[in-house]
PDB file of N, CA and C in Angstrom:
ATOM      1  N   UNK A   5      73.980  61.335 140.398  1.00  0.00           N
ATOM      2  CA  UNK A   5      73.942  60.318 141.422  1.00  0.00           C
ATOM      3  C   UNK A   5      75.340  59.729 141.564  1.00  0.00           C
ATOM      4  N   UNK A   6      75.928  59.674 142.586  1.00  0.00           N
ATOM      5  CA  UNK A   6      77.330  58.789 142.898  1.00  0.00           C
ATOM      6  C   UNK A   6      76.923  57.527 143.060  1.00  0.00           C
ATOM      7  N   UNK A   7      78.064  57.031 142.839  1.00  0.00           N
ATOM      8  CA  UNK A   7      78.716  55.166 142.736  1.00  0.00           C
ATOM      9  C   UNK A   7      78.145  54.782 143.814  1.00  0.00           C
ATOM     10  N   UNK A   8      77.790  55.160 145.145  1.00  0.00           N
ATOM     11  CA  UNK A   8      77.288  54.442 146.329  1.00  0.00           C
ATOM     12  C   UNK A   8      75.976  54.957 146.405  1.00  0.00           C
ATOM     13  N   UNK A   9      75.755  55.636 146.066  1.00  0.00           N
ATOM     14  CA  UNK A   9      73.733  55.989 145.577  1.00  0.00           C
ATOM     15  C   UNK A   9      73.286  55.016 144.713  1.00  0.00           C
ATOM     16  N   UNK A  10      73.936  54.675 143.569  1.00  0.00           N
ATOM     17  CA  UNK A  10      73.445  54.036 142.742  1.00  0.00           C
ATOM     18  C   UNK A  10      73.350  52.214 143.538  1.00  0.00           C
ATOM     19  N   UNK A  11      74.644  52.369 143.822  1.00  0.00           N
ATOM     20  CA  UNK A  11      74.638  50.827 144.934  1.00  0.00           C
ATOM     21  C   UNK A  11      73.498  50.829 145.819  1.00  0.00           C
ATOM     22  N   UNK A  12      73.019  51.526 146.632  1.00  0.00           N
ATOM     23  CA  UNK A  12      72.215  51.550 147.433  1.00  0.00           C
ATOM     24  C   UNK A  12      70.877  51.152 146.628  1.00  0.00           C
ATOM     25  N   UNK A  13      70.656  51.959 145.819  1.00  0.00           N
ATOM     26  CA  UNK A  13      69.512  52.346 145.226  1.00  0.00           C
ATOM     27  C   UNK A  13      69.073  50.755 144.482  1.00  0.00           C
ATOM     28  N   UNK A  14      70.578  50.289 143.651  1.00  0.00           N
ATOM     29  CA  UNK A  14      69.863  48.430 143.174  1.00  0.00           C
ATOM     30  C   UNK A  14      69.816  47.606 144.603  1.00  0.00           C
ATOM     31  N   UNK A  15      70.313  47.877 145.972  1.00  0.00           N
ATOM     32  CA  UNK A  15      69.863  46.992 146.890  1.00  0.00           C
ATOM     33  C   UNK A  15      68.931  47.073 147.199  1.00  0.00           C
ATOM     34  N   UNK A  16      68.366  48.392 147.463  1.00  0.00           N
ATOM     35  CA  UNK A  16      66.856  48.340 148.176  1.00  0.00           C
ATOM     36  C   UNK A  16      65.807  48.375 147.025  1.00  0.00           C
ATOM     37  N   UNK A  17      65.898  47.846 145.765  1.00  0.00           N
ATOM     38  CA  UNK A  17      64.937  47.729 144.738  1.00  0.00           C
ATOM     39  C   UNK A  17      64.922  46.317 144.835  1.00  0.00           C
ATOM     40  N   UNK A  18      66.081  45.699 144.570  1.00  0.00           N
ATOM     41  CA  UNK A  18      66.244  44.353 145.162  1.00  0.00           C
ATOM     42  C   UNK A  18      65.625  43.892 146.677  1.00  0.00           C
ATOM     43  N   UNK A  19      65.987  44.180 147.235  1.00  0.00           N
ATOM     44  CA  UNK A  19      65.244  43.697 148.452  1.00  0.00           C
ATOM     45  C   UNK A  19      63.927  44.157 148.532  1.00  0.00           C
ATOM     46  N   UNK A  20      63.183  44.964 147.847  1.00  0.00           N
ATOM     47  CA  UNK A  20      61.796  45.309 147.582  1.00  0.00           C
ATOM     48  C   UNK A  20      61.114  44.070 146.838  1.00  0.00           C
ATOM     49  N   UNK A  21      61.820  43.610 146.196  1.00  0.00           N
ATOM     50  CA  UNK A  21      61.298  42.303 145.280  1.00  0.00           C
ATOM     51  C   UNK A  21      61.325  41.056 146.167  1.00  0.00           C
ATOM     52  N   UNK A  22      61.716  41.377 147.168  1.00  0.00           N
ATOM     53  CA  UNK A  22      62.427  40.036 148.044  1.00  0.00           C
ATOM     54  C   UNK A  22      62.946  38.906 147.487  1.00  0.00           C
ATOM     55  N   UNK A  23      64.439  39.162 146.812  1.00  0.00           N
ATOM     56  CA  UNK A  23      65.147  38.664 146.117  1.00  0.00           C
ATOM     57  C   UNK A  23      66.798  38.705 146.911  1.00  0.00           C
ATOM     58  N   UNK A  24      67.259  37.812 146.996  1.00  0.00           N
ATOM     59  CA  UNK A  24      68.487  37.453 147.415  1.00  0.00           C
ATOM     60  C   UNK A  24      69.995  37.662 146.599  1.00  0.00           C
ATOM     61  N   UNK A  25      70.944  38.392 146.911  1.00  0.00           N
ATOM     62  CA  UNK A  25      72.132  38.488 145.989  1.00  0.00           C
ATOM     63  C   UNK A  25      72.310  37.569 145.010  1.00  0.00           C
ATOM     64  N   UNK A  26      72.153  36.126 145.438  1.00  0.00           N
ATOM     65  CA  UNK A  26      72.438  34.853 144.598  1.00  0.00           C
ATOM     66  C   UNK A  26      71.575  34.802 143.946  1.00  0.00           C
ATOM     67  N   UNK A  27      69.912  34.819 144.452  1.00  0.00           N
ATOM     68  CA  UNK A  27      69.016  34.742 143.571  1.00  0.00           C
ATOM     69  C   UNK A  27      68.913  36.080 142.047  1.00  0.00           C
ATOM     70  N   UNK A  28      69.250  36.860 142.457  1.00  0.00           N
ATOM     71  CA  UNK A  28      69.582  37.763 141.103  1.00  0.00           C
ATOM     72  C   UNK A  28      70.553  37.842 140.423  1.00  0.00           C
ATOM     73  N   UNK A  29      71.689  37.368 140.843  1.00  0.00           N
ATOM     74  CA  UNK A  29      72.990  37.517 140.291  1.00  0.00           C
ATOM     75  C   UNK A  29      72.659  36.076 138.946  1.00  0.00           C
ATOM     76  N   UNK A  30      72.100  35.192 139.844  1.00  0.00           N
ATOM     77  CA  UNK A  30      71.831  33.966 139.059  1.00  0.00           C
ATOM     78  C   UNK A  30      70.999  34.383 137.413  1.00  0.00           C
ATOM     79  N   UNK A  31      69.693  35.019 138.115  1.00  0.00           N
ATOM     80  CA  UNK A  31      69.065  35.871 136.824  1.00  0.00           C
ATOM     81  C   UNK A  31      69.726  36.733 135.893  1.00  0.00           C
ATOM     82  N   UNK A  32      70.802  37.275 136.632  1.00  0.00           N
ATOM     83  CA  UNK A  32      71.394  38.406 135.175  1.00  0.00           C
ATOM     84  C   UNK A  32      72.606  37.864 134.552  1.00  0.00           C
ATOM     85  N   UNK A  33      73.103  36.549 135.471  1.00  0.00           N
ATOM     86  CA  UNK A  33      74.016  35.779 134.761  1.00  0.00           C
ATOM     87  C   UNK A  33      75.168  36.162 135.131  1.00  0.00           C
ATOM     88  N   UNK A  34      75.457  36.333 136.325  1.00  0.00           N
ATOM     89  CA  UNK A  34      76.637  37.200 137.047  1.00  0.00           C
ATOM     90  C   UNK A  34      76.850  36.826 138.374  1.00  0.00           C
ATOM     91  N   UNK A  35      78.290  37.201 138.776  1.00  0.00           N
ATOM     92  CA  UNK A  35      78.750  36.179 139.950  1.00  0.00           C
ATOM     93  C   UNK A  35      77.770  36.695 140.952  1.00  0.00           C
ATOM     94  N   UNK A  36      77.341  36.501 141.748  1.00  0.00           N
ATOM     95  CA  UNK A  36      76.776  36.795 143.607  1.00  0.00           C
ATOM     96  C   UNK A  36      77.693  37.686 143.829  1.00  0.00           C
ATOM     97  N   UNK A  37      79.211  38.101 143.967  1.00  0.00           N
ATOM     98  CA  UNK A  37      80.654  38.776 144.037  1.00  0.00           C
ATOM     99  C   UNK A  37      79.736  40.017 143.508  1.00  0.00           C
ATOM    100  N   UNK A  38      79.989  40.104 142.103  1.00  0.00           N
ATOM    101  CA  UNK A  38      79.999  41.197 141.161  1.00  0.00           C
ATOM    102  C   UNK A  38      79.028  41.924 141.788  1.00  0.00           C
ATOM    103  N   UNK A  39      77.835  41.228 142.244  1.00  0.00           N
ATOM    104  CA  UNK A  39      76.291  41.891 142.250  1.00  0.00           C
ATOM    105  C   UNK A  39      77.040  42.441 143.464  1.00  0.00           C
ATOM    106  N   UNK A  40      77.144  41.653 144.575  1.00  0.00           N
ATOM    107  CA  UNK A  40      77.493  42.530 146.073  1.00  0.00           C
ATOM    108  C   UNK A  40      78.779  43.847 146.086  1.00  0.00           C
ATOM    109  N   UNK A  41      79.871  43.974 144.747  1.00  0.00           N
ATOM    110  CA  UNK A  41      80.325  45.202 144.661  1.00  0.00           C
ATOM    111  C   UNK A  41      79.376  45.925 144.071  1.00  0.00           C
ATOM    112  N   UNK A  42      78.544  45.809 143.298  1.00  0.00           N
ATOM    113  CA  UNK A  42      78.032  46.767 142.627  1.00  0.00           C
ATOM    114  C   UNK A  42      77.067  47.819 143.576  1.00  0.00           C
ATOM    115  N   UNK A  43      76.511  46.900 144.572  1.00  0.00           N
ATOM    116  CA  UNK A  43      75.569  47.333 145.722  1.00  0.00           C
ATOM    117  C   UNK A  43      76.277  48.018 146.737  1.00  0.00           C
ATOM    118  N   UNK A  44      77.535  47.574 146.774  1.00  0.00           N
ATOM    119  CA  UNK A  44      78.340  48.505 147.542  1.00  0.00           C
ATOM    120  C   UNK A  44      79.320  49.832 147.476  1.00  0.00           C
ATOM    121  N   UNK A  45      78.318  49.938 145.944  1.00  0.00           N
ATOM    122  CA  UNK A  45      79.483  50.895 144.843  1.00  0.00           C
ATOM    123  C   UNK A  45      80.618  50.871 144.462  1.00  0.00           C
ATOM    124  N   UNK A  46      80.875  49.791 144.342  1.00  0.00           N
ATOM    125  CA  UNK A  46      82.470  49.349 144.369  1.00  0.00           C
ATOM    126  C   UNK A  46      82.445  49.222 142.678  1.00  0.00           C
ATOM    127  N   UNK A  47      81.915  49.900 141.480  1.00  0.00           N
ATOM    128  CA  UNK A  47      81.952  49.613 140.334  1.00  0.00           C
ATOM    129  C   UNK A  47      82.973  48.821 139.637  1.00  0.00           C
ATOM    130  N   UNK A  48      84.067  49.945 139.727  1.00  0.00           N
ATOM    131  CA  UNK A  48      85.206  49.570 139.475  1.00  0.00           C
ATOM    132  C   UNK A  48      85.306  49.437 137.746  1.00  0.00           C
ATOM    133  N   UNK A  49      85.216  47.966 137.068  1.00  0.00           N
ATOM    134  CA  UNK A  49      85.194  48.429 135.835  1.00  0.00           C
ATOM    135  C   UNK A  49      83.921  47.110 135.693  1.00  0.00           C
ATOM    136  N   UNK A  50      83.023  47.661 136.178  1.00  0.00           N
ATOM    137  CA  UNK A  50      81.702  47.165 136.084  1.00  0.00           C
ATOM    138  C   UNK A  50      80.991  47.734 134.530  1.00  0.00           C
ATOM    139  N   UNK A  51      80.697  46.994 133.600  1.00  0.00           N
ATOM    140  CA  UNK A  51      80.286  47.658 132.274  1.00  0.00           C
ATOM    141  C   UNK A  51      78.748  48.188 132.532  1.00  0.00           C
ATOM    142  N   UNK A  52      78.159  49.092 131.772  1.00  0.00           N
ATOM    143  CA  UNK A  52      76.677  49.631 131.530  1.00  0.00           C
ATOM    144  C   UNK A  52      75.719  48.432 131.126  1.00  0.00           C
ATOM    145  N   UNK A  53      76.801  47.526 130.219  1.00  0.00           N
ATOM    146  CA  UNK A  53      75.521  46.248 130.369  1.00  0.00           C
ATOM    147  C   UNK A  53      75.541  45.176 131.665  1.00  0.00           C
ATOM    148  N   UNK A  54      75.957  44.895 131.941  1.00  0.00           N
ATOM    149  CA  UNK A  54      76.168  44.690 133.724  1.00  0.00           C
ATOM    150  C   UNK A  54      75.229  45.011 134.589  1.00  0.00           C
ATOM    151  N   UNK A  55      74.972  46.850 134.128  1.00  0.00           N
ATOM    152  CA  UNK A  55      73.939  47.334 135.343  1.00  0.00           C
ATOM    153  C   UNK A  55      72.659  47.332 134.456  1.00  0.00           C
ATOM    154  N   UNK A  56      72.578  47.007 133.258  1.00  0.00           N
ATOM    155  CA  UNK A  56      71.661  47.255 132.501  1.00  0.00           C
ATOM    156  C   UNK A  56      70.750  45.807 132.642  1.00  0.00           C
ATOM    157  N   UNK A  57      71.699  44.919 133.012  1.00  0.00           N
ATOM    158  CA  UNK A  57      71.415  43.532 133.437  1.00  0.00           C
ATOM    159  C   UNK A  57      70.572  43.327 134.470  1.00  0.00           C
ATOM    160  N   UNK A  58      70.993  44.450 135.498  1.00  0.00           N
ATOM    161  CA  UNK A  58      70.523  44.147 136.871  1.00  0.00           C
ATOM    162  C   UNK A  58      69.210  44.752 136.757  1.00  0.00           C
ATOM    163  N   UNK A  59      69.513  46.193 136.225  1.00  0.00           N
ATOM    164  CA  UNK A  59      68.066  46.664 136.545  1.00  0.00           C
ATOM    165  C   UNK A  59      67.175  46.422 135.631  1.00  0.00           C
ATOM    166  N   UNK A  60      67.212  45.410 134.362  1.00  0.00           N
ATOM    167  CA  UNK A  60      66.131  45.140 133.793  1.00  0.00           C
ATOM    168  C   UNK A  60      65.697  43.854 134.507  1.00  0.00           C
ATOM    169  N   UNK A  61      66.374  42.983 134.910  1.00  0.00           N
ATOM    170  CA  UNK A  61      65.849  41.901 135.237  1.00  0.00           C
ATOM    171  C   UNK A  61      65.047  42.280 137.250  1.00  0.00           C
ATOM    172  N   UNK A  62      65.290  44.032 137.738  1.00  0.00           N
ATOM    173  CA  UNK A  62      64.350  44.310 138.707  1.00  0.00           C
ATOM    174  C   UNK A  62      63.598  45.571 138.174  1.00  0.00           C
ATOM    175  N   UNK A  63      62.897  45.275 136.905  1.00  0.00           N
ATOM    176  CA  UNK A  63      61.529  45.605 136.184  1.00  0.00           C
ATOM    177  C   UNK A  63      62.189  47.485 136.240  1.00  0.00           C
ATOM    178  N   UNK A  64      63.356  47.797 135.765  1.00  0.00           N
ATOM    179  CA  UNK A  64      64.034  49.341 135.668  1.00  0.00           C
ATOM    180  C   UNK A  64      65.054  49.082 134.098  1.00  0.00           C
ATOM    181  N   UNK A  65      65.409  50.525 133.942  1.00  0.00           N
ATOM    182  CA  UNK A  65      65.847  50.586 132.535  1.00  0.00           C
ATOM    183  C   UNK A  65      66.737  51.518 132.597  1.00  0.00           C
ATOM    184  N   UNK A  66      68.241  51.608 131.947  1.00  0.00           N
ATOM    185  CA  UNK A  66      68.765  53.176 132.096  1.00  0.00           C
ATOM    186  C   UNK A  66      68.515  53.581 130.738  1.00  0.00           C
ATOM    187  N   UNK A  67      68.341  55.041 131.389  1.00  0.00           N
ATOM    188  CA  UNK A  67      67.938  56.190 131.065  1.00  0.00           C
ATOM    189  C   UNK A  67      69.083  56.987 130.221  1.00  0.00           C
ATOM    190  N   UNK A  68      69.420  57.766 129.125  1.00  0.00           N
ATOM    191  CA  UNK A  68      70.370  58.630 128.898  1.00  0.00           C
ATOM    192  C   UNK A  68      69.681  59.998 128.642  1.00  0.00           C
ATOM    193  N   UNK A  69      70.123  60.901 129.366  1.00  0.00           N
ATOM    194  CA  UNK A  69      69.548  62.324 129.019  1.00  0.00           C
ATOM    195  C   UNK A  69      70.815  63.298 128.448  1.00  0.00           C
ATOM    196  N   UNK A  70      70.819  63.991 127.482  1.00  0.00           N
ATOM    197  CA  UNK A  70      71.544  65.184 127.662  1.00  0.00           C
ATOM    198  C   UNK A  70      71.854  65.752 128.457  1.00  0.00           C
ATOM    199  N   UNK A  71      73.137  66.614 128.543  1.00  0.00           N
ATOM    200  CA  UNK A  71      73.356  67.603 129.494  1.00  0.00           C
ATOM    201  C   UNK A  71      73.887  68.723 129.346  1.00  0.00           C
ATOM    202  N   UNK A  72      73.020  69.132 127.975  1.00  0.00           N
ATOM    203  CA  UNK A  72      73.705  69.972 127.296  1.00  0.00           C
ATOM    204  C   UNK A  72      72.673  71.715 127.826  1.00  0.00           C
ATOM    205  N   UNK A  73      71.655  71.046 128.660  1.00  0.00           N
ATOM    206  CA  UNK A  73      70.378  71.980 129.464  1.00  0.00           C
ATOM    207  C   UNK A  73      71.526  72.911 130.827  1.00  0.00           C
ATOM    208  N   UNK A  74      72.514  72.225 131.028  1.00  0.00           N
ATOM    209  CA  UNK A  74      73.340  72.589 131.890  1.00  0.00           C
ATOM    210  C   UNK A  74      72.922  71.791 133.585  1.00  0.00           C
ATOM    211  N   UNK A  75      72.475  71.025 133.178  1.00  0.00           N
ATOM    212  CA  UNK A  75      71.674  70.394 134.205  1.00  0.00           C
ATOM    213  C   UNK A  75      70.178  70.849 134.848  1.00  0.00           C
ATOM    214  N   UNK A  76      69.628  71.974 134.392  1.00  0.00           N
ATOM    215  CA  UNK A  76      68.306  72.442 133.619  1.00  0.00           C
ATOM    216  C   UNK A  76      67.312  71.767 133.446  1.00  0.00           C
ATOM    217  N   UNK A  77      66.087  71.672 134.282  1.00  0.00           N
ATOM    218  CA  UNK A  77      65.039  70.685 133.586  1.00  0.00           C
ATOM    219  C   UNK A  77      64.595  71.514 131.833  1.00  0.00           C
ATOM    220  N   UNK A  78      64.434  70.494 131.319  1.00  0.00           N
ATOM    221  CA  UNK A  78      63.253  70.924 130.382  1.00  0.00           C
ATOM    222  C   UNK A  78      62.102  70.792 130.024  1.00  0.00           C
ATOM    223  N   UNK A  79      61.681  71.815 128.995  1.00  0.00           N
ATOM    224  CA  UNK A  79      60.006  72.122 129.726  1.00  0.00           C
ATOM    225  C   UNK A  79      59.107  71.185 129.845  1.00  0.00           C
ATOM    226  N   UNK A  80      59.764  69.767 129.087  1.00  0.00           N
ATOM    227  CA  UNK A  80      59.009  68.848 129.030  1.00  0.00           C
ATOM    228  C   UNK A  80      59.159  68.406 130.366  1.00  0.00           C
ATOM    229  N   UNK A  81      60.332  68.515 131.314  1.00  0.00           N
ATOM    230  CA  UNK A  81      60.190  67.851 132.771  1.00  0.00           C
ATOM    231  C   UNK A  81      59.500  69.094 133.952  1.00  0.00           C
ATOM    232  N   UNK A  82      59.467  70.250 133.485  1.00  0.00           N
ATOM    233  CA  UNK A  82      58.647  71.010 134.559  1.00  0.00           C
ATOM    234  C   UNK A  82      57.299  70.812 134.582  1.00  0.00           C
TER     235      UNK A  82
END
C-alpha cells in the first residue's frame, strides 16, 4: 500500500465514524496538523506509533507480516 492509500484509507475510516480531524487528533493526542498530513500522505517522519495511535483509537491495529513468502499468500491466507 503507498503513503497516499494509507492517507486515504485513515480518512474515510474516520469519516465512517463521523469524527472530525480535531475531534481525533484530540483523542490520539496529536496536533489536528499532524492528523491532516497523515491523511494526505504527507508522512514524512510520522512514527509507527503515531499511526498506531490513530488507528487504534478508529477500532484498527497494525498488522506485521513477513515477506519472506515473496509476497505469496500463505496457506493459511488462501
Amino acid at each position: 500500500m503507498k503513503l497516499h492509500e494509507i492517507g486515504s484509507k485513515i480518512r474515510k475510516l474516520r469519516e465512517e465514524k463521523l469524527l472530525t480531524q480535531e475531534q481525533l487528533s484530540t483523542r490520539c493526542g496529536i496536533s489536528r496538523v499532524t492528523l491532516g498530513k497523515v491523511e494526505r500522505g504527507e508522512l514524512g517522519n510520522t512514527s509507527v506509533k503515531t499511526l498506531d495511535l490513530i488507528l487504534f483509537n478508529l477500532g484498527y491495529e497494525i498488522e506485521f507480516k513477513s515477506n519472506q513468502g515473496f509476497g505469496l499468500p500463505t496457506l493459511d491466507e488462501i
